[in-house]
CSV table of C-alpha atoms in Angstrom, one decimal:
chain,number,residue,atom,x,y,z
A,1,MET,CA,14.1,-2.2,-16.6
A,2,GLN,CA,11.7,-4.4,-15.8
A,3,ALA,CA,10.0,-4.5,-12.0
A,4,PHE,CA,7.6,-7.0,-10.4
A,5,ILE,CA,5.6,-4.9,-8.1
A,6,CYS,CA,3.2,-6.7,-5.5
A,7,THR,CA,1.1,-5.7,-2.7
A,8,PHE,CA,-1.0,-7.8,-0.4
A,9,ASN,CA,-3.0,-7.2,2.8
A,10,CYS,CA,-2.4,-10.1,5.2
A,11,GLY,CA,-5.1,-10.2,7.6
A,12,LYS,CA,-3.1,-9.9,10.6
A,13,VAL,CA,-1.3,-13.3,9.8
A,14,PRO,CA,2.3,-12.8,8.9
A,15,PRO,CA,2.3,-14.9,5.1
A,16,PHE,CA,4.7,-17.4,6.1
A,17,ASP,CA,2.6,-20.3,4.5
A,18,ASP,CA,4.1,-21.8,1.2
A,19,GLN,CA,0.6,-20.8,-0.3
A,20,PHE,CA,1.6,-17.3,-0.6
A,21,PHE,CA,5.2,-18.1,-1.8
A,22,THR,CA,4.2,-20.8,-4.4
A,23,SER,CA,1.3,-18.5,-6.0
A,24,LEU,CA,3.6,-15.7,-6.4
A,25,SER,CA,6.1,-18.0,-8.0
A,26,ASN,CA,3.9,-18.7,-10.3
A,27,GLU,CA,3.1,-15.1,-11.7
A,28,TRP,CA,6.8,-14.3,-12.1
A,29,PRO,CA,8.1,-13.9,-15.8
A,30,GLN,CA,10.4,-16.7,-16.9
A,31,GLU,CA,13.0,-14.1,-17.3
A,32,PRO,CA,14.1,-12.6,-13.9
A,33,CYS,CA,13.1,-8.7,-13.8
A,34,ASP,CA,15.5,-6.1,-12.6
A,35,LEU,CA,13.7,-5.4,-9.3
A,36,TYR,CA,11.3,-7.5,-6.9
A,37,VAL,CA,9.1,-4.8,-5.2
A,38,PHE,CA,6.6,-6.4,-2.2
A,39,GLY,CA,4.5,-4.2,-0.1
A,40,PHE,CA,2.5,-5.5,2.9
A,41,GLN,CA,-0.2,-4.1,4.9
A,42,GLU,CA,-1.7,-5.4,8.3
A,43,LEU,CA,1.2,-7.9,8.6
A,44,SER,CA,0.7,-9.0,12.6
A,45,SER,CA,-2.1,-8.3,15.0
A,46,ILE,CA,-2.1,-4.5,16.3
A,47,LEU,CA,-0.5,-5.3,19.7
A,48,ASN,CA,2.9,-6.8,17.7
A,49,GLY,CA,2.6,-3.9,15.3
A,50,THR,CA,3.1,-1.6,17.7
A,51,THR,CA,6.4,-3.3,18.4
A,52,PRO,CA,9.0,-1.9,15.9
A,53,TYR,CA,11.3,-5.1,16.4
A,54,LYS,CA,8.6,-7.8,16.1
A,55,ILE,CA,7.7,-6.2,12.4
A,56,LYS,CA,11.1,-6.1,11.5
A,57,ALA,CA,11.8,-9.8,12.6
A,58,ILE,CA,8.8,-10.6,10.5
A,59,LEU,CA,9.9,-9.1,7.6
A,60,ASN,CA,13.6,-10.5,8.1
A,61,LYS,CA,11.7,-13.9,7.7
A,62,ILE,CA,9.6,-13.0,4.4
A,63,THR,CA,12.3,-11.3,2.5
A,64,THR,CA,14.7,-14.6,3.3
A,65,LYS,CA,11.9,-17.0,1.9
A,66,LEU,CA,11.3,-14.6,-1.0
A,67,THR,CA,14.9,-14.6,-1.6
A,68,ASN,CA,15.0,-18.1,-1.4
A,69,THR,CA,12.2,-18.4,-3.9
A,70,LEU,CA,13.4,-16.1,-6.5
A,71,GLU,CA,16.8,-18.1,-6.3
A,72,GLN,CA,15.0,-21.5,-6.9
A,73,LYS,CA,12.8,-20.2,-9.3
A,74,TYR,CA,15.9,-18.6,-11.8
A,75,ASN,CA,18.7,-20.8,-10.5
A,76,SER,CA,20.8,-17.3,-9.9
A,77,LEU,CA,21.6,-15.5,-7.0
A,78,PHE,CA,19.5,-12.4,-5.8
A,79,GLN,CA,22.3,-9.9,-4.0
A,80,PHE,CA,20.6,-6.9,-3.1
A,81,SER,CA,17.6,-6.8,-0.5
A,82,HIS,CA,16.3,-4.1,1.5
A,83,ILE,CA,13.4,-3.4,3.8
A,84,SER,CA,11.6,-0.6,5.5
A,85,TYR,CA,8.2,-0.5,7.8
A,86,PHE,CA,5.9,1.5,9.9
A,87,GLY,CA,3.4,-0.1,12.1
A,88,THR,CA,2.1,-3.4,10.5
A,89,ILE,CA,3.0,-2.3,7.2
A,90,GLY,CA,6.4,-3.4,5.4
A,91,LEU,CA,8.1,-3.0,1.9
A,92,ILE,CA,10.9,-5.2,0.7
A,93,ILE,CA,12.8,-4.7,-2.5
A,94,ILE,CA,14.5,-7.5,-4.2
A,95,SER,CA,17.3,-7.6,-7.0
A,96,PRO,CA,19.8,-9.9,-8.6
A,97,HIS,CA,21.6,-6.9,-9.1
A,98,GLY,CA,22.7,-5.3,-6.5
A,99,ASP,CA,25.8,-3.6,-8.4
A,100,ARG,CA,23.4,-1.6,-10.5
A,101,ILE,CA,21.9,-0.2,-7.1
A,102,SER,CA,24.0,3.0,-6.2
A,103,LYS,CA,21.7,5.0,-3.5
A,104,ILE,CA,18.8,4.1,-0.8
A,105,GLU,CA,16.7,6.9,0.6
A,106,THR,CA,14.2,5.7,3.3
A,107,SER,CA,11.6,7.5,5.0
A,108,HIS,CA,10.5,7.3,8.3
A,109,GLY,CA,6.6,6.9,7.9
A,110,HIS,CA,3.9,8.8,8.1
A,111,PRO,CA,0.8,7.9,10.7
A,112,VAL,CA,-2.7,8.5,9.8
A,113,GLY,CA,-4.5,6.2,12.2
A,114,HIS,CA,-7.0,7.6,15.0
A,115,LEU,CA,-4.9,9.9,17.0
A,116,TYR,CA,-2.0,9.2,15.1
A,117,THR,CA,-1.2,5.6,16.3
A,118,ASN,CA,0.7,3.6,13.4
A,119,LEU,CA,-2.5,1.5,12.5
A,120,LYS,CA,-2.5,3.2,9.2
A,121,GLY,CA,0.2,5.0,7.4
A,122,GLY,CA,2.4,5.2,4.7
A,123,ILE,CA,6.0,4.2,4.4
A,124,GLY,CA,8.3,4.8,1.3
A,125,THR,CA,11.8,3.8,0.0
A,126,ARG,CA,13.7,5.8,-3.3
A,127,ILE,CA,16.2,4.0,-5.0
A,128,THR,CA,18.8,4.8,-8.1
A,129,PHE,CA,19.0,1.9,-10.3
A,130,ASP,CA,21.3,2.5,-13.2
A,131,ASN,CA,21.0,6.3,-13.3
A,132,THR,CA,17.3,6.1,-13.0
A,133,GLU,CA,15.4,7.1,-9.7
A,134,ILE,CA,12.2,5.6,-8.6
A,135,THR,CA,10.0,6.0,-5.6
A,136,PHE,CA,8.0,3.1,-3.9
A,137,VAL,CA,5.3,4.1,-1.3
A,138,CYS,CA,3.2,1.6,0.5
A,139,MET,CA,0.0,2.9,2.2
A,140,HIS,CA,-2.5,1.5,4.2
A,141,LEU,CA,-5.6,4.0,4.1
A,142,ASN,CA,-8.7,4.6,6.2
A,143,ALA,CA,-11.5,1.7,5.9
A,144,GLY,CA,-15.1,1.8,6.0
A,145,GLU,CA,-18.2,2.1,3.3
A,146,ARG,CA,-19.4,6.0,4.6
A,147,LEU,CA,-18.9,8.4,2.6
A,148,ASP,CA,-17.3,10.6,5.9
A,149,SER,CA,-14.6,7.1,5.3
A,150,MET,CA,-14.0,8.1,1.5
A,151,ILE,CA,-13.5,11.7,2.6
A,152,ARG,CA,-11.3,10.4,5.2
A,153,ARG,CA,-9.3,8.3,2.8
A,154,ASN,CA,-8.8,11.2,0.5
A,155,GLU,CA,-7.4,13.3,3.6
A,156,ASP,CA,-4.7,10.5,4.7
A,157,LEU,CA,-3.8,10.2,1.0
A,158,TYR,CA,-3.0,13.9,0.8
A,159,GLU,CA,-1.4,14.3,4.2
A,160,ILE,CA,1.3,10.9,3.2
A,161,LEU,CA,2.1,12.3,-0.2
A,162,SER,CA,2.5,15.5,1.3
A,163,SER,CA,4.4,14.7,4.4
A,164,LEU,CA,6.3,11.5,4.0
A,165,GLN,CA,9.7,12.6,3.9
A,166,PHE,CA,12.9,11.0,2.9
A,167,THR,CA,16.5,11.3,3.6
A,168,ASP,CA,16.8,13.6,1.0
A,169,ASN,CA,14.7,16.1,2.0
A,170,TRP,CA,11.8,15.4,-0.7
A,171,CYS,CA,8.6,14.1,-0.1
A,172,VAL,CA,6.8,11.4,-2.4
A,173,HIS,CA,6.7,14.0,-5.0
A,174,LYS,CA,10.0,14.6,-6.5
A,175,PRO,CA,10.9,16.1,-9.6
A,176,ASN,CA,13.0,13.8,-12.3
A,177,THR,CA,11.7,10.8,-10.4
A,178,HIS,CA,9.6,7.4,-10.9
A,179,CYS,CA,7.0,7.3,-8.6
A,180,PHE,CA,4.7,4.0,-7.6
A,181,ILE,CA,2.2,3.8,-4.9
A,182,LEU,CA,1.0,0.1,-3.7
A,183,GLY,CA,-1.1,-1.0,-0.9
A,184,ASP,CA,-4.7,-1.0,0.5
A,185,LEU,CA,-5.9,2.0,-0.3
A,186,ASN,CA,-9.5,0.6,0.9
A,187,TYR,CA,-11.2,2.8,-1.8
A,188,ARG,CA,-14.7,1.2,-2.3
A,189,MET,CA,-17.6,0.0,-5.1
A,190,THR,CA,-19.7,3.2,-3.9
A,191,GLY,CA,-19.5,5.0,-7.2
A,192,GLY,CA,-18.2,8.4,-4.9
A,193,PHE,CA,-21.8,8.1,-3.6
A,194,ASN,CA,-23.0,10.5,-6.4
A,195,TYR,CA,-22.8,8.0,-9.4
A,196,ALA,CA,-23.7,4.5,-8.9
A,197,SER,CA,-27.4,3.4,-8.6
A,198,ASP,CA,-28.7,1.4,-6.0
A,199,ASP,CA,-29.0,-1.5,-8.5
A,200,GLN,CA,-25.0,-0.9,-9.4
A,201,ARG,CA,-24.8,-1.7,-5.6
A,202,LYS,CA,-25.2,-5.5,-5.6
A,203,PRO,CA,-22.6,-7.6,-5.0
A,204,LEU,CA,-20.3,-9.0,-7.3
A,205,THR,CA,-19.8,-12.8,-8.1
A,206,ALA,CA,-16.1,-13.7,-8.3
A,207,THR,CA,-14.8,-16.1,-10.7
A,208,SER,CA,-13.5,-19.2,-9.3
A,209,PRO,CA,-9.8,-19.4,-9.3
A,210,SER,CA,-9.9,-23.5,-9.3
A,211,GLU,CA,-11.1,-23.3,-12.9
A,212,PRO,CA,-8.7,-22.6,-15.8
A,213,GLU,CA,-7.9,-19.1,-16.5
A,214,PRO,CA,-9.0,-17.8,-19.6
A,215,GLU,CA,-6.5,-15.8,-21.6
A,216,PRO,CA,-7.1,-12.8,-21.9
A,217,GLU,CA,-8.9,-12.5,-18.4
A,218,PRO,CA,-12.6,-12.0,-18.6
A,219,GLU,CA,-13.8,-8.4,-17.8
A,220,PRO,CA,-15.4,-8.2,-14.4
A,221,GLU,CA,-19.2,-7.3,-14.2
A,222,PRO,CA,-19.6,-4.7,-16.7
A,223,GLY,CA,-19.5,-1.1,-15.2
A,224,ALA,CA,-17.5,-2.6,-12.1
A,225,HIS,CA,-14.4,-0.5,-12.3
A,226,LEU,CA,-16.3,2.7,-12.9
A,227,ARG,CA,-18.0,2.5,-9.8
A,228,ASP,CA,-14.8,2.3,-8.1
A,229,GLU,CA,-14.3,5.2,-5.8
A,230,LEU,CA,-10.8,5.6,-6.7
A,231,THR,CA,-11.2,5.6,-10.2
A,232,TYR,CA,-14.4,8.1,-10.2
A,233,LEU,CA,-12.3,10.7,-7.9
A,234,ARG,CA,-9.0,10.2,-10.2
A,235,ARG,CA,-10.9,10.9,-13.4
A,236,LYS,CA,-12.3,14.0,-11.7
A,237,SER,CA,-9.1,15.2,-10.6
A,238,ILE,CA,-10.2,15.4,-7.0
A,239,ILE,CA,-7.2,13.0,-5.9
A,240,LEU,CA,-3.7,11.9,-7.7
A,241,PRO,CA,-4.6,13.8,-10.8
A,242,HIS,CA,-1.3,13.1,-12.3
A,243,PHE,CA,-1.6,9.4,-11.5
A,244,ASP,CA,-2.2,6.3,-13.7
A,245,GLU,CA,-3.4,2.8,-13.3
A,246,PRO,CA,-3.6,0.2,-16.0
A,247,HIS,CA,-7.1,-1.2,-16.9
A,248,ILE,CA,-8.5,-3.6,-14.3
A,249,LEU,CA,-9.0,-7.0,-15.8
A,250,PHE,CA,-9.3,-9.0,-12.3
A,251,ASN,CA,-12.4,-9.2,-10.0
A,252,PRO,CA,-12.7,-7.0,-6.4
A,253,THR,CA,-9.4,-7.9,-4.2
A,254,TYR,CA,-11.8,-7.7,-0.8
A,255,LYS,CA,-13.7,-8.7,1.4
A,256,TYR,CA,-13.4,-12.6,0.7
A,257,ASN,CA,-14.2,-15.1,3.3
A,258,ILE,CA,-10.9,-16.4,4.3
A,259,GLY,CA,-10.0,-20.0,2.6
A,260,SER,CA,-12.6,-19.3,0.1
A,261,ASN,CA,-13.5,-17.6,-3.3
A,262,GLU,CA,-16.6,-16.5,-1.9
A,263,TYR,CA,-17.0,-12.9,-0.9
A,264,VAL,CA,-18.5,-11.7,2.7
A,265,LYS,CA,-22.1,-11.1,2.5
A,266,ASN,CA,-23.4,-7.8,3.0
A,267,ARG,CA,-20.3,-6.2,2.2
A,268,ILE,CA,-19.5,-4.5,-1.1
A,269,PRO,CA,-17.0,-6.1,-3.0
A,270,SER,CA,-14.1,-3.6,-3.9
A,271,TYR,CA,-11.0,-3.2,-5.4
A,272,CYS,CA,-8.9,-2.0,-2.2
A,273,ASP,CA,-5.5,-3.4,-3.5
A,274,ARG,CA,-3.8,-1.1,-6.0
A,275,ILE,CA,-0.8,0.0,-7.7
A,276,LEU,CA,-0.5,3.4,-9.4
A,277,TYR,CA,2.6,5.4,-10.9
A,278,VAL,CA,2.9,9.1,-11.9
A,279,GLY,CA,2.3,9.1,-15.8
A,280,TYR,CA,4.1,11.2,-18.5
A,281,GLY,CA,1.0,13.9,-18.6
A,282,PRO,CA,-0.2,15.6,-21.4
A,283,HIS,CA,3.4,14.8,-23.7
A,284,GLU,CA,3.2,11.3,-23.2
A,285,ASP,CA,4.2,9.3,-26.2
A,286,ASN,CA,4.9,5.8,-26.9
A,287,ASN,CA,8.1,5.9,-26.7
A,288,LEU,CA,8.0,7.1,-23.0
A,289,ALA,CA,5.0,5.5,-21.7
A,290,TYR,CA,5.1,2.2,-19.5
A,291,LYS,CA,4.5,-0.6,-20.8
A,292,ILE,CA,2.3,-2.8,-18.7
A,293,ILE,CA,3.1,-6.4,-19.3
A,294,LYS,CA,0.6,-7.7,-16.9
A,295,TYR,CA,-1.7,-6.1,-14.3
A,296,ASN,CA,-3.6,-8.6,-11.9
A,297,ALA,CA,-4.6,-10.1,-8.8
A,298,ILE,CA,-3.8,-13.7,-7.2
A,299,PRO,CA,-6.7,-15.4,-5.7
A,300,GLN,CA,-5.0,-18.5,-5.6
A,301,CYS,CA,-3.6,-17.2,-2.5
A,302,LYS,CA,-6.6,-17.5,0.2
A,303,LEU,CA,-4.5,-16.4,3.4
A,304,SER,CA,-6.5,-13.2,4.2
A,305,ASP,CA,-9.4,-11.6,3.3
A,306,HIS,CA,-7.8,-9.7,0.4
A,307,VAL,CA,-5.5,-11.2,-2.2
A,308,PRO,CA,-2.5,-9.9,-3.5
A,309,VAL,CA,-2.1,-7.6,-7.0
A,310,TYR,CA,1.0,-7.6,-8.7
A,311,MET,CA,2.3,-5.8,-11.7
A,312,ILE,CA,4.8,-6.4,-14.2
A,313,VAL,CA,5.9,-3.3,-15.6
A,314,GLU,CA,8.8,-2.2,-18.2
A,315,ILE,CA,10.6,1.3,-16.6
A,316,PRO,CA,11.7,3.8,-19.0
A,317,GLU,CA,14.9,5.2,-18.1
A,318,GLU,CA,13.5,8.9,-18.9
A,319,THR,CA,11.5,10.1,-16.1
A,320,PRO,CA,8.0,11.5,-16.4
A,321,GLU,CA,7.6,15.5,-16.5
A,322,SER,CA,7.9,16.9,-13.0
A,323,ILE,CA,4.8,17.2,-11.4
A,324,VAL,CA,6.3,19.7,-8.3
A,325,ASP,CA,8.1,22.9,-8.6
A,326,SER,CA,11.6,23.1,-6.8
A,327,ASN,CA,9.7,24.4,-3.6
A,328,GLY,CA,7.3,21.4,-3.7
A,329,TYR,CA,3.8,22.7,-5.2
A,330,LEU,CA,2.0,20.4,-7.2
A,331,LEU,CA,1.8,21.9,-10.9
A,332,ASP,CA,-1.8,21.8,-12.4
A,333,PHE,CA,-1.4,21.1,-16.4
A,334,ASN,CA,-5.0,21.0,-17.2
A,335,ARG,CA,-4.8,24.8,-16.6
A,336,SER,CA,-3.2,26.6,-19.8
A,337,SER,CA,-0.3,27.6,-18.1
A,338,PRO,CA,1.3,25.3,-14.8
A,339,HIS,CA,-0.6,26.6,-11.9
A,340,LYS,CA,0.9,26.3,-8.3
A,341,ASP,CA,-2.0,24.4,-6.2
A,342,HIS,CA,-1.1,21.8,-3.1
A,343,LEU,CA,2.2,22.2,-1.4
A,344,PHE,CA,3.7,18.6,-1.1
A,345,ASN,CA,6.6,19.0,1.0
A,346,ASN,CA,5.7,19.4,4.3
A,347,GLN,CA,8.3,18.1,6.9
A,348,TYR,CA,6.9,20.0,9.8
A,349,LEU,CA,3.7,18.0,9.9
A,350,ASN,CA,5.4,14.9,9.2
A,351,ILE,CA,7.7,15.5,12.4
A,352,PHE,CA,4.7,16.6,14.5
A,353,ALA,CA,2.9,13.5,13.5
A,354,LEU,CA,5.7,11.1,14.2
A,355,ARG,CA,6.0,12.7,17.8
A,356,VAL,CA,2.4,12.3,18.5
A,357,SER,CA,2.5,9.0,17.3
A,358,THR,CA,5.1,7.6,19.2
A,359,ILE,CA,3.1,8.6,22.5
A,360,THR,CA,-0.2,7.5,21.4
A,361,THR,CA,1.2,4.3,19.9
A,362,GLY,CA,3.0,3.4,23.3
A,363,ILE,CA,-0.2,4.2,25.1
A,364,LEU,CA,-2.4,1.7,22.4
A,365,ARG,CA,0.4,-1.1,23.1
A,366,SER,CA,0.1,-0.5,26.9
A,367,LEU,CA,-3.6,-1.0,26.9
A,368,LEU,CA,-3.4,-4.0,24.5
A,369,PHE,CA,-0.8,-5.7,26.6
A,370,LEU,CA,-3.1,-5.4,29.6
A,371,ILE,CA,-6.0,-6.4,27.8
A,372,GLN,CA,-4.7,-9.2,25.5
A,373,THR,CA,-1.9,-11.2,27.5
A,374,LYS,CA,-1.7,-13.6,30.5
A,375,THR,CA,1.1,-11.0,31.8
A,376,GLY,CA,-1.2,-8.3,31.4
A,377,ASN,CA,-4.4,-9.4,32.9
A,378,THR,CA,-2.2,-10.7,36.4
A,379,ILE,CA,-0.8,-6.8,36.1
A,380,LEU,CA,-4.1,-5.5,35.9
A,381,ALA,CA,-5.5,-7.4,38.2
A,382,LEU,CA,-3.1,-6.2,40.9
A,383,ILE,CA,-3.5,-2.8,40.1
A,384,VAL,CA,-7.6,-3.1,40.4
A,385,GLY,CA,-6.8,-4.9,43.2
A,386,ALA,CA,-4.9,-2.5,44.8
A,387,LEU,CA,-7.1,0.3,43.9
A,388,LEU,CA,-10.1,-1.6,45.7
A,389,TYR,CA,-7.8,-2.1,48.7
A,390,HIS,CA,-7.3,1.6,49.0
A,391,LEU,CA,-10.8,2.5,48.5
A,392,LYS,CA,-11.9,0.3,50.9
A,393,LYS,CA,-9.5,1.7,53.8
A,394,TRP,CA,-10.1,5.2,52.5
A,395,LEU,CA,-13.9,4.5,53.3
A,396,SER,CA,-13.3,3.2,56.3
């Protein structure tokens, strides 16, 4: 089974521009894949992101344009599409083989924004293709270049993985299931704050996308990938100990001046946009390992301060070894015998977080409506006027 998996932080503007669809089409292989998976973050303004039906409408429009582009590219019908969303995070799955997809499990999403607002979080879809079950999780984690920001990202990541619930009553980690994480994970090039020297923190220079792309693609600045927080923490088994990622051969995907190939000054260009997967662990061999056909960025798409990242991968039918036991505890294979570690099946936290999120996101929506819209400004002026009138009357 071959899959095309892509993630894109849209920078609060829906990617309806033809530049997005054309740049994607140029990266699709000559023969159609079995699955096309697209993860989005910051699909709209914050105000629209607090209104679910607006995000659904945006995703429906994107799905239609993606399907049309795929059908034009391959001159064949794409019979299946599915969307899931939470806040401004969206996940779209499209396939030309609707008859081979027998089961779909969707999550309700999980918030990790401030006060559990839906400004950050995760959403997931689990499908069965033929007899192979695959979980796709799209995330948007905490931003920032400080040490406390990195620690918050680690906490966000663990909370989403342990609490995001699907209709089969499993969280992200499920035995006998492939699992892919994609999204704006927001990890920066700080070296984990105890790895890189000061001279290593200098801004990187992007390769101009207007120049002919060499083959194979050039390495980024030497040592750049090792300064990445996610790579460093993962290799130390601090986070995602069972997840793998192909070697990065492209330039940092954030933070660009929109419409150009230049990075914003005084910011650390970073590999924020990533795609990872549960590996086959200590028993991995060439017959089981994922075959990564390509892992790359699309700098030709200049609609956001991020650029899209994609992976073309051959997924084996046989799933990786289970990394959780039947109760949802993570297994540590680095020890001489499997060791129960963190619990990755916390449905009660997800229920609590979603209920709090409904309240805090509703308050946020009301405040943004009053501040950012003409109707809201009018209502706010009337409220203030009424308060001043009653205050004056009370004082007199």
